[in-house]
């Protein structure tokens, strides 16, 4: 310290003498040496710290809960991740050593062979004129981006059945890349292991096609007009259970041997003048599909079917009709799930006219009905005594409220109620409908067993509808009154604390079994005061039913707030 004071003169203009300069340089040298020693010690301590951290991390990983998972549990998790969440097994195999060992030991984990064929040779012209044609991607999991990965996936899948997706441009160029031919040849060498096949684009001019029988093929999806594989599929795929077609005419599948084993069928018949009328062919093929359980049909030009030619689908449980001019063109006595919609594509521009049948259609086993068509009155022709869920969403906003009011009164009429043919679902979802509050009130009064009510984007008087749900009456059932006046001695204290004596004889006037209520307002022009009033009315519904001993388990209220929906959970 004395030396430091000596080298710090008070005179700022002092010039150090040669002796002082020597002392200063010596001090600088000693300080530099001390700093290097301290740095070396710090580095040594830092290395020791890192070693301790690595040891701690290793010990912690040994005690991690994931290490307690057995191989079977890891296999189940990996399969759930890959198949249910469209995960990538290549990522799973690079997380940890144990995970990699487990992933490589599961051949079924590598059974998704998704190949993107990009056969175009890029030039300065094609790169600027047609970039979208040369950079299409396979939807979903894409494991094999090159021939090396494809070879690894095929070897790791061992002898397990594989799910193949092949995508290429709709029109192939004259010159293709060498790796495209190699990848296609590698996939085609394992045709005997194909469990499912999805084709998008054209593969007919690519070399390497062979004629190995498709003995294990169970699912076929065609998003192409390419018919190069149809002869092979039609003659050898005896185990096919699922078929999806979006671009080809049905005449290409009349010679198929797998119609009797088919369980799931998804057909989209395009609006194309080059395709001949398909109604007769469709009925003929469906008549051969005796094991069909699920059917999805999109056919705008379907012709009327005479009663004498109606096809009976005995085992059909699920039916989806898109843009079909008939509410139910087939006889389905065991139908469970029924979906009628204006079309798969959105937005909807034109819809096929849907006439209301003059005779009732009986669906004794129907439990779920989704109706997405402007002609709501069609529902008045359906008789579904076992209905659990009903969804009504017209998908068209120009329908006048008087039209929908008349349709509602026809669906839930006194005549149908007396005959026992009125639909009484326990779940009712109304979406995007312009209807009066009186019509909704009349419907709710008939649905005594309703448990879930959802109203989204309705153009109606919401305050009037909510006031209906908060109404009550003093007329209680006799059984309820008797049980309330004669409580047992052991439960008298608990019953008196759970239900207020002033409301023990009152029940809700509308929907006494209601448990879930969801209301989403449609108006973006509603003022803050109106929104607050609707919220207060919603709270009044919850408070009234809670006081009556019929509380709602869930009540949510939402309204547009910019581009999002702001929601309150009561």
Coordinates of C-alpha atoms in Angstrom, one line a residue:
X1 CA 0.0 0.0 0.0
X2 CA 2.9 2.4 0.8
X3 CA 4.4 1.7 -2.6
X4 CA 1.0 2.5 -4.2
X5 CA 0.8 5.8 -2.3
X6 CA 4.4 6.6 -3.3
X7 CA 3.6 6.1 -6.9
X8 CA 0.5 8.3 -6.7
X9 CA 1.9 11.9 -6.3
X10 CA -0.3 14.8 -5.4
X11 CA 1.1 16.9 -8.2
X12 CA -0.7 15.9 -11.5
X13 CA 2.2 17.4 -13.5
X14 CA 4.9 15.4 -11.7
X15 CA 7.3 13.7 -14.0
X16 CA 8.5 10.3 -12.6
X17 CA 12.2 10.0 -12.0
X18 CA 14.2 7.1 -13.5
X19 CA 14.1 5.4 -10.1
X20 CA 10.3 5.9 -9.8
X21 CA 9.8 4.7 -13.4
X22 CA 11.7 1.5 -12.5
X23 CA 9.5 0.9 -9.5
X24 CA 6.3 1.5 -11.5
X25 CA 7.4 -1.0 -14.2
X26 CA 8.3 -3.6 -11.5
X27 CA 4.8 -3.1 -9.9
X28 CA 3.1 -3.6 -13.3
X29 CA 5.1 -6.8 -13.8
X30 CA 4.2 -8.2 -10.4
X31 CA 0.5 -7.3 -10.9
X32 CA 0.4 -9.0 -14.3
X33 CA 1.9 -12.1 -12.7
X34 CA -0.6 -12.1 -9.9
X35 CA -3.5 -11.7 -12.4
X36 CA -2.2 -14.6 -14.4
X37 CA -2.1 -16.7 -11.3
X38 CA -5.6 -15.7 -10.3
X39 CA -6.9 -16.5 -13.8
X40 CA -5.2 -19.9 -13.7
X41 CA -6.9 -20.6 -10.4
X42 CA -10.3 -19.4 -11.7
X43 CA -9.9 -21.7 -14.8
X44 CA -9.1 -24.6 -12.5
X45 CA -12.1 -23.8 -10.3
X46 CA -14.3 -23.5 -13.4
X47 CA -13.2 -26.9 -14.6
X48 CA -13.9 -28.4 -11.3
X49 CA -17.3 -26.7 -11.3
X50 CA -18.1 -28.1 -14.7
X51 CA -17.1 -31.6 -13.7
X52 CA -19.3 -31.3 -10.6
X53 CA -22.2 -30.0 -12.7
X54 CA -21.8 -32.9 -15.2
X55 CA -21.7 -35.4 -12.3
X56 CA -24.8 -33.8 -10.8
X57 CA -26.6 -33.9 -14.1
X58 CA -25.7 -37.6 -14.6
X59 CA -26.8 -38.5 -11.1
X60 CA -30.0 -36.5 -11.6
X61 CA -30.7 -38.2 -14.9
X62 CA -30.3 -41.6 -13.2
X63 CA -33.0 -40.7 -10.8
X64 CA -35.3 -39.1 -13.5
X65 CA -38.8 -40.6 -13.6
X66 CA -38.5 -41.3 -17.3
X67 CA -35.8 -43.9 -16.5
X68 CA -38.4 -45.8 -14.5
X69 CA -40.5 -46.3 -17.7
X70 CA -40.2 -49.8 -19.1
X71 CA -39.7 -50.6 -22.7
X72 CA -43.4 -51.4 -23.2
X73 CA -44.4 -48.0 -21.7
X74 CA -41.9 -46.2 -24.0
X75 CA -43.2 -48.1 -27.0
X76 CA -46.8 -47.1 -26.2
X77 CA -45.8 -43.4 -25.8
X78 CA -43.8 -43.4 -29.0
X79 CA -46.6 -45.0 -31.0
X80 CA -49.1 -42.5 -29.5
X81 CA -46.7 -39.6 -30.5
X82 CA -46.1 -40.9 -34.0
X83 CA -49.6 -42.1 -35.0
X84 CA -51.9 -39.8 -33.0
X85 CA -50.0 -36.6 -33.1
X86 CA -48.2 -37.0 -36.5
X87 CA -44.8 -37.1 -34.8
X88 CA -41.5 -37.8 -36.3
X89 CA -39.6 -41.0 -35.2
X90 CA -36.4 -39.5 -36.4
X91 CA -36.7 -36.9 -33.5
X92 CA -37.5 -39.6 -31.0
X93 CA -34.4 -41.5 -31.9
X94 CA -32.1 -38.5 -31.2
X95 CA -33.3 -37.6 -27.7
X96 CA -31.4 -40.1 -25.5
X97 CA -29.5 -43.3 -25.8
X98 CA -32.3 -45.4 -24.2
X99 CA -34.9 -43.7 -26.4
X100 CA -32.8 -44.5 -29.5
X101 CA -32.4 -48.1 -28.6
X102 CA -36.2 -48.4 -27.9
X103 CA -37.1 -46.6 -31.2
X104 CA -34.8 -48.8 -33.3
X105 CA -36.3 -51.9 -31.7
X106 CA -39.8 -50.9 -32.8
X107 CA -40.3 -51.8 -36.5
X108 CA -43.9 -50.4 -36.5
X109 CA -42.5 -47.0 -35.5
X110 CA -40.9 -46.7 -38.9
X111 CA -43.8 -48.0 -41.0
X112 CA -44.8 -44.6 -42.3
X113 CA -43.0 -44.3 -45.6
X114 CA -43.9 -40.9 -46.9
X115 CA -42.1 -40.0 -50.1
X116 CA -42.0 -36.6 -51.9
X117 CA -41.2 -37.1 -55.5
X118 CA -39.9 -34.0 -57.2
X119 CA -39.0 -35.2 -60.6
X120 CA -38.6 -31.8 -62.4
X121 CA -35.1 -30.7 -63.3
X122 CA -34.9 -27.1 -62.1
X123 CA -33.6 -24.5 -64.7
X124 CA -33.6 -20.7 -64.7
X125 CA -36.9 -20.8 -66.5
X126 CA -38.8 -23.4 -64.5
X127 CA -37.6 -21.9 -61.2
X128 CA -39.3 -18.6 -62.0
X129 CA -42.3 -19.8 -64.0
X130 CA -43.5 -22.8 -62.1
X131 CA -42.2 -22.8 -58.5
X132 CA -45.3 -24.4 -57.0
X133 CA -45.2 -27.3 -59.4
X134 CA -41.8 -28.4 -58.2
X135 CA -42.1 -27.8 -54.5
X136 CA -45.2 -29.7 -53.4
X137 CA -45.1 -31.4 -50.1
X138 CA -46.7 -34.5 -48.6
X139 CA -49.2 -33.6 -45.9
X140 CA -48.6 -35.1 -42.5
X141 CA -45.4 -37.0 -41.5
X142 CA -42.6 -36.7 -44.0
X143 CA -39.9 -39.2 -43.0
X144 CA -38.1 -39.8 -46.3
X145 CA -36.8 -36.6 -47.8
X146 CA -34.0 -38.5 -49.7
X147 CA -33.0 -42.0 -50.7
X148 CA -30.7 -42.5 -47.8
X149 CA -33.5 -41.9 -45.2
X150 CA -35.9 -44.0 -47.3
X151 CA -33.4 -46.9 -47.2
X152 CA -33.0 -46.5 -43.4
X153 CA -36.8 -46.4 -42.8
X154 CA -37.4 -49.5 -45.0
X155 CA -34.6 -51.5 -43.2
X156 CA -35.8 -50.3 -39.7
X157 CA -39.4 -51.3 -40.4
X158 CA -38.1 -54.9 -41.0
X159 CA -41.0 -57.1 -42.1
X160 CA -43.8 -55.0 -40.5
X161 CA -46.6 -53.7 -42.8
X162 CA -45.9 -50.2 -44.1
X163 CA -48.1 -47.1 -44.8
X164 CA -47.0 -45.5 -48.0
X165 CA -47.7 -42.0 -49.3
X166 CA -46.4 -41.0 -52.7
X167 CA -46.8 -37.4 -54.0
X168 CA -45.7 -36.0 -57.3
X169 CA -46.8 -33.3 -59.8
X170 CA -49.9 -34.0 -61.7
X171 CA -48.0 -33.8 -65.0
X172 CA -44.5 -35.3 -65.2
X173 CA -41.8 -33.6 -67.2
X174 CA -39.8 -35.4 -69.9
X175 CA -36.7 -35.6 -67.8
X176 CA -36.7 -36.7 -64.2
X177 CA -34.0 -36.7 -61.5
X178 CA -32.1 -39.9 -60.9
X179 CA -32.9 -40.1 -57.2
X180 CA -36.7 -40.0 -58.0
X181 CA -36.5 -43.2 -60.0
X182 CA -34.3 -44.8 -57.3
X183 CA -36.7 -43.8 -54.4
X184 CA -39.8 -45.1 -56.3
X185 CA -38.0 -48.3 -57.2
X186 CA -37.1 -48.8 -53.5
X187 CA -40.7 -48.3 -52.4
X188 CA -42.1 -50.6 -55.0
X189 CA -39.8 -53.4 -54.0
X190 CA -41.9 -53.7 -50.8
X191 CA -45.4 -53.7 -52.3
X192 CA -46.1 -57.0 -50.6
X193 CA -45.8 -55.1 -47.3
X194 CA -48.1 -52.2 -48.2
X195 CA -50.9 -51.8 -45.5
X196 CA -52.1 -48.5 -46.8
X197 CA -51.4 -46.4 -49.9
X198 CA -52.1 -42.8 -50.6
X199 CA -51.3 -41.4 -54.1
X200 CA -51.3 -37.8 -55.1
X201 CA -50.2 -36.7 -58.6
X202 CA -49.0 -38.9 -61.4
X203 CA -46.6 -41.9 -61.2
X204 CA -47.5 -43.7 -64.5
X205 CA -44.4 -42.5 -66.4
X206 CA -42.0 -43.1 -63.6
X207 CA -40.0 -46.3 -64.1
X208 CA -39.9 -49.1 -61.6
X209 CA -43.6 -50.2 -61.5
X210 CA -44.1 -53.9 -61.0
X211 CA -47.0 -56.2 -60.5
X212 CA -46.5 -57.7 -57.1
X213 CA -49.9 -58.7 -55.5
X214 CA -51.1 -56.3 -52.8
X215 CA -52.0 -59.0 -50.3
X216 CA -51.8 -56.8 -47.2
X217 CA -53.4 -53.6 -48.5
X218 CA -56.2 -52.5 -46.2
X219 CA -56.5 -48.8 -47.0
X220 CA -56.4 -46.9 -50.4
X221 CA -56.6 -43.2 -50.9
X222 CA -56.4 -41.7 -54.4
X223 CA -56.1 -38.0 -55.0
X224 CA -55.1 -38.5 -58.6
X225 CA -56.4 -39.3 -62.1
X226 CA -53.6 -41.7 -62.6
X227 CA -54.9 -45.2 -63.3
X228 CA -51.6 -47.1 -63.6
X229 CA -52.1 -49.1 -60.4
X230 CA -55.9 -49.6 -60.6
X231 CA -55.8 -52.9 -62.4
X232 CA -53.4 -54.3 -59.8
X233 CA -55.4 -52.9 -56.9
X234 CA -58.8 -54.1 -58.3
X235 CA -57.6 -57.7 -58.8
X236 CA -55.3 -58.4 -55.8
X237 CA -56.3 -56.2 -52.9
X238 CA -58.6 -58.8 -51.3
X239 CA -58.2 -57.4 -47.8
X240 CA -59.1 -53.7 -48.6
X241 CA -61.4 -52.3 -45.9
X242 CA -61.1 -48.5 -46.5
X243 CA -61.2 -46.6 -49.8
X244 CA -61.1 -42.9 -50.6
X245 CA -61.4 -41.4 -54.1
X246 CA -61.6 -37.8 -55.1
X247 CA -60.9 -37.5 -58.8
X248 CA -61.7 -40.7 -60.7
X249 CA -65.0 -41.9 -62.0
X250 CA -66.6 -45.0 -60.4
X251 CA -66.5 -47.0 -63.7
X252 CA -62.8 -47.5 -63.0
X253 CA -63.7 -49.7 -60.0
X254 CA -66.5 -51.9 -61.3
X255 CA -64.2 -54.9 -61.7
X256 CA -62.8 -54.6 -58.2
X257 CA -62.9 -57.7 -56.0
X258 CA -62.8 -55.9 -52.6
X259 CA -66.3 -54.3 -52.5
X260 CA -67.6 -57.1 -50.3
X261 CA -64.9 -56.5 -47.7
X262 CA -65.1 -52.7 -47.7
X263 CA -66.0 -51.1 -44.3
X264 CA -65.2 -47.4 -44.9
X265 CA -65.9 -45.5 -48.2
X266 CA -65.2 -41.9 -48.9
X267 CA -66.3 -40.7 -52.4
X268 CA -66.0 -37.3 -54.0
X269 CA -67.4 -37.3 -57.5
X270 CA -66.1 -34.1 -59.2
X271 CA -68.2 -31.8 -61.3
X272 CA -66.6 -32.8 -64.6
X273 CA -68.4 -33.1 -68.0
X274 CA -65.9 -35.8 -69.1
X275 CA -67.1 -38.1 -66.3
X276 CA -70.4 -39.9 -67.3
X277 CA -73.4 -40.0 -65.0
X278 CA -72.5 -41.9 -61.8
X279 CA -75.8 -42.5 -60.0
X280 CA -76.5 -45.9 -61.5
X281 CA -72.9 -47.0 -61.0
X282 CA -72.9 -45.8 -57.5
X283 CA -76.0 -47.7 -56.5
X284 CA -74.7 -50.9 -58.2
X285 CA -71.4 -50.7 -56.3
X286 CA -73.0 -49.9 -53.0
X287 CA -75.2 -52.9 -53.4
X288 CA -72.1 -55.1 -53.5
X289 CA -70.7 -53.4 -50.3
X290 CA -72.5 -55.6 -47.9
X291 CA -70.0 -55.0 -45.0
X292 CA -70.0 -51.2 -45.3
X293 CA -70.1 -49.4 -41.9
X294 CA -69.0 -45.8 -42.8
X295 CA -69.9 -43.8 -45.9
X296 CA -69.0 -40.3 -46.9
X297 CA -70.4 -39.1 -50.2
X298 CA -70.0 -35.7 -52.0
X299 CA -72.0 -35.8 -55.3
X300 CA -73.7 -32.6 -56.5
X301 CA -75.2 -34.2 -59.6
X302 CA -76.8 -37.2 -58.0
X303 CA -80.0 -38.1 -59.8
X304 CA -83.3 -39.0 -58.0
X305 CA -83.4 -42.6 -56.9
X306 CA -86.8 -44.4 -57.3
X307 CA -88.1 -46.3 -54.3
X308 CA -87.8 -49.6 -56.1
X309 CA -84.1 -49.0 -56.7
X310 CA -83.2 -47.8 -53.2
X311 CA -80.1 -49.6 -51.9
X312 CA -80.3 -51.1 -48.4
X313 CA -77.1 -50.7 -46.3
X314 CA -77.8 -53.0 -43.3
X315 CA -74.5 -52.6 -41.5
X316 CA -74.0 -48.8 -42.1
X317 CA -73.5 -46.9 -38.8
X318 CA -72.1 -43.6 -40.0
X319 CA -73.3 -41.6 -43.0
X320 CA -72.0 -38.2 -44.3
X321 CA -73.7 -36.6 -47.2
X322 CA -72.2 -33.5 -48.8
X323 CA -74.1 -31.4 -51.4
X324 CA -76.5 -34.3 -52.1
X325 CA -80.0 -33.3 -53.4
X326 CA -81.7 -36.0 -51.2
X327 CA -81.8 -36.1 -47.5
X328 CA -81.4 -39.9 -47.3
X329 CA -81.0 -41.7 -50.7
X330 CA -80.3 -45.1 -49.1
X331 CA -82.2 -47.3 -46.6
X332 CA -80.1 -47.4 -43.5
X333 CA -82.0 -49.2 -40.7
X334 CA -79.1 -49.2 -38.2
X335 CA -77.7 -45.7 -38.8
X336 CA -76.2 -44.2 -35.7
X337 CA -74.4 -41.1 -36.9
X338 CA -75.9 -38.9 -39.7
X339 CA -74.2 -35.8 -41.1
X340 CA -75.9 -33.6 -43.8
X341 CA -73.8 -30.7 -45.2
X342 CA -73.8 -28.3 -48.1
X343 CA -70.3 -29.4 -49.2
X344 CA -66.8 -30.1 -48.0
X345 CA -65.2 -27.0 -49.5
X346 CA -65.6 -23.6 -47.9
X347 CA -66.9 -21.0 -48.5
X348 CA -70.1 -22.3 -49.9
X349 CA -71.1 -20.7 -53.2
X350 CA -73.9 -22.9 -54.5
X351 CA -75.8 -25.7 -52.8
X352 CA -77.8 -28.6 -54.2
X353 CA -81.6 -28.1 -53.6
X354 CA -82.7 -30.3 -50.7
X355 CA -86.4 -31.2 -50.8
X356 CA -88.4 -32.0 -47.7
X357 CA -89.7 -35.6 -47.9
X358 CA -93.4 -36.1 -47.8
X359 CA -93.2 -39.4 -45.8
X360 CA -91.4 -39.8 -42.5
X361 CA -88.0 -41.4 -42.4
X362 CA -87.6 -43.6 -39.3
X363 CA -84.1 -43.9 -37.9
X364 CA -84.6 -45.9 -34.7
X365 CA -80.9 -46.2 -33.7
X366 CA -79.8 -42.7 -34.7
X367 CA -78.0 -40.9 -31.8
X368 CA -76.1 -38.1 -33.4
X369 CA -77.4 -35.8 -36.1
X370 CA -75.5 -32.9 -37.7
X371 CA -77.5 -30.8 -40.2
X372 CA -75.6 -28.1 -42.1
X373 CA -78.1 -27.0 -44.8
X374 CA -80.4 -24.0 -45.3
X375 CA -83.5 -26.1 -45.6
X376 CA -84.0 -26.8 -41.9
X377 CA -87.5 -28.0 -42.5
X378 CA -86.1 -31.3 -43.8
X379 CA -85.5 -32.3 -40.1
X380 CA -89.3 -32.5 -39.6
X381 CA -89.4 -35.6 -41.8
X382 CA -86.9 -37.5 -39.5
X383 CA -88.1 -39.7 -36.7
X384 CA -85.3 -40.5 -34.3
X385 CA -86.5 -41.6 -30.9
X386 CA -83.0 -42.4 -29.6
X387 CA -81.4 -39.1 -30.6
X388 CA -78.8 -37.8 -28.1
X389 CA -77.1 -34.9 -30.0
X390 CA -78.6 -32.5 -32.5
X391 CA -76.5 -29.8 -34.3
X392 CA -78.2 -27.3 -36.6
X393 CA -76.0 -25.0 -38.6
X394 CA -77.5 -23.7 -42.0
X395 CA -74.1 -22.4 -43.3
X396 CA -76.0 -19.7 -45.2
X397 CA -76.8 -16.3 -43.5
X398 CA -79.4 -14.9 -45.9
X399 CA -82.3 -17.1 -44.7
X400 CA -85.1 -14.9 -43.3
X401 CA -86.1 -15.5 -39.7
X402 CA -89.7 -16.3 -40.6
X403 CA -88.5 -19.2 -42.7
X404 CA -86.5 -20.7 -39.8
X405 CA -89.3 -20.0 -37.3
X406 CA -91.7 -22.0 -39.5
X407 CA -89.1 -24.8 -39.8
X408 CA -88.7 -25.0 -36.0
X409 CA -92.4 -25.1 -35.5
X410 CA -92.6 -28.0 -38.0
X411 CA -89.8 -29.9 -36.3
X412 CA -91.2 -29.5 -32.8
X413 CA -94.9 -29.5 -33.5
X414 CA -97.7 -30.5 -31.2
X415 CA -98.8 -33.1 -33.8
X416 CA -95.4 -34.8 -33.7
X417 CA -95.4 -34.6 -29.9
X418 CA -98.7 -36.4 -29.7
X419 CA -97.5 -39.1 -32.0
X420 CA -94.2 -39.6 -30.1
X421 CA -92.2 -38.6 -33.2
X422 CA -90.7 -35.4 -32.0
X423 CA -86.9 -35.2 -31.6
X424 CA -85.9 -34.8 -27.9
X425 CA -82.1 -34.7 -27.8
X426 CA -80.2 -34.2 -24.6
X427 CA -77.6 -32.1 -26.4
X428 CA -78.7 -29.2 -28.7
X429 CA -76.2 -27.0 -30.6
X430 CA -77.6 -24.1 -32.7
X431 CA -75.1 -22.3 -34.8
X432 CA -75.3 -19.4 -37.2
X433 CA -79.1 -19.2 -37.5
X434 CA -81.4 -16.2 -37.9
X435 CA -84.4 -17.1 -35.7
X436 CA -86.8 -15.4 -33.3
X437 CA -86.6 -15.7 -29.6
X438 CA -90.2 -17.0 -29.5
X439 CA -89.2 -19.9 -31.7
X440 CA -86.3 -20.9 -29.5
X441 CA -88.5 -20.5 -26.4
X442 CA -91.1 -22.9 -27.8
X443 CA -88.4 -25.4 -28.6
X444 CA -86.8 -25.3 -25.1
X445 CA -90.1 -25.8 -23.4
X446 CA -90.5 -29.1 -25.2
X447 CA -87.0 -30.4 -24.3
X448 CA -87.4 -31.3 -20.7
X449 CA -84.4 -33.7 -20.7
X450 CA -82.0 -31.2 -22.4
X451 CA -78.6 -31.2 -20.6
X452 CA -76.4 -29.3 -23.0
X453 CA -77.4 -26.1 -24.8
X454 CA -75.0 -24.3 -27.1
X455 CA -76.0 -21.2 -29.1
X456 CA -73.3 -19.7 -31.3
X457 CA -73.6 -16.7 -33.6
X458 CA -77.4 -16.7 -33.4
X459 CA -79.2 -13.6 -34.7
X460 CA -82.0 -13.3 -32.2
X461 CA -83.0 -11.6 -28.9
X462 CA -80.5 -13.1 -26.5
X463 CA -82.0 -11.3 -23.5
X464 CA -85.4 -12.8 -24.2
X465 CA -83.9 -16.3 -24.5
X466 CA -81.9 -16.0 -21.3
X467 CA -85.0 -14.7 -19.4
X468 CA -86.8 -17.8 -20.5
X469 CA -84.1 -20.0 -18.9
X470 CA -84.3 -18.1 -15.6
X471 CA -88.1 -18.5 -15.3
X472 CA -89.5 -20.9 -12.6
X473 CA -92.8 -22.3 -11.4
X474 CA -94.1 -23.4 -8.0
X475 CA -95.6 -26.6 -9.4
X476 CA -93.2 -29.3 -8.1
X477 CA -93.6 -33.0 -8.7
X478 CA -95.5 -34.9 -6.0
X479 CA -92.5 -37.3 -5.4
X480 CA -90.3 -34.3 -4.8
X481 CA -92.7 -32.6 -2.4
X482 CA -93.2 -35.8 -0.5
X483 CA -89.5 -36.5 -0.1
X484 CA -88.9 -32.9 0.9
X485 CA -91.6 -33.0 3.7
X486 CA -90.4 -36.4 5.1
X487 CA -86.7 -36.4 5.5
X488 CA -85.0 -39.1 7.5
X489 CA -83.6 -38.3 11.0
X490 CA -80.0 -39.1 10.0
X491 CA -80.0 -36.8 6.9
X492 CA -82.3 -34.0 8.1
X493 CA -79.4 -31.7 8.9
X494 CA -77.6 -32.3 5.6
X495 CA -80.8 -31.8 3.5
X496 CA -81.7 -28.6 5.3
X497 CA -78.3 -27.2 4.6
X498 CA -78.2 -28.3 0.9
X499 CA -81.6 -27.0 -0.3
X500 CA -83.1 -23.7 1.0
X501 CA -86.6 -24.2 2.5
X502 CA -88.0 -21.2 0.6
X503 CA -87.3 -22.8 -2.8
X504 CA -87.7 -26.5 -2.0
X505 CA -91.0 -26.7 -3.9
X506 CA -89.9 -24.8 -7.0
X507 CA -88.3 -26.2 -10.2
X508 CA -87.1 -24.5 -13.4
X509 CA -89.9 -23.9 -15.9
X510 CA -87.7 -24.5 -19.0
X511 CA -85.1 -27.3 -19.3
X512 CA -84.9 -28.4 -15.7
X513 CA -82.1 -30.9 -16.5
X514 CA -79.8 -28.3 -18.1
X515 CA -76.2 -28.7 -17.0
X516 CA -74.1 -26.8 -19.6
X517 CA -75.0 -23.5 -21.2
X518 CA -72.8 -21.8 -23.9
X519 CA -73.7 -18.5 -25.6
X520 CA -71.6 -16.8 -28.2
X521 CA -73.0 -13.5 -29.4
X522 CA -72.8 -12.9 -33.2
X523 CA -73.1 -9.1 -33.3
X524 CA -69.9 -7.0 -33.6
X525 CA -71.9 -3.8 -33.5
X526 CA -73.4 -4.4 -30.1
X527 CA -72.6 -1.7 -27.5
X528 CA -70.8 -2.2 -24.3
X529 CA -74.1 -1.7 -22.4
X530 CA -75.9 -4.4 -24.3
X531 CA -73.0 -6.8 -23.8
X532 CA -73.0 -6.0 -20.0
X533 CA -76.8 -6.6 -19.9
X534 CA -76.5 -10.0 -21.6
X535 CA -73.8 -10.9 -19.1
X536 CA -75.9 -9.8 -16.2
X537 CA -78.9 -11.9 -17.6
X538 CA -76.6 -14.9 -17.9
X539 CA -75.5 -14.5 -14.3
X540 CA -79.2 -14.3 -13.3
X541 CA -79.8 -17.6 -15.0
X542 CA -76.9 -19.2 -13.0
X543 CA -78.1 -17.6 -9.8
X544 CA -81.7 -18.5 -10.2
X545 CA -81.0 -22.2 -11.0
X546 CA -78.6 -22.4 -8.2
X547 CA -81.2 -21.1 -5.8
X548 CA -83.7 -23.6 -7.0
X549 CA -81.3 -26.5 -6.4
X550 CA -80.7 -27.1 -10.1
X551 CA -77.3 -25.5 -10.6
X552 CA -75.5 -25.4 -14.0
X553 CA -72.2 -27.3 -14.0
X554 CA -70.8 -25.0 -16.7
X555 CA -71.9 -21.6 -18.1
X556 CA -69.9 -19.6 -20.6
X557 CA -70.7 -16.4 -22.4
X558 CA -68.6 -15.0 -25.3
X559 CA -68.8 -12.0 -27.7
X560 CA -66.7 -10.8 -30.6
X561 CA -63.8 -8.6 -29.6
X562 CA -61.9 -7.7 -32.7
X563 CA -60.8 -10.8 -34.5
X564 CA -61.1 -13.0 -31.4
X565 CA -63.9 -14.1 -29.1
X566 CA -63.7 -12.9 -25.5
X567 CA -65.3 -15.3 -23.1
X568 CA -66.4 -15.3 -19.5
X569 CA -66.8 -18.5 -17.6
X570 CA -69.4 -18.3 -14.8

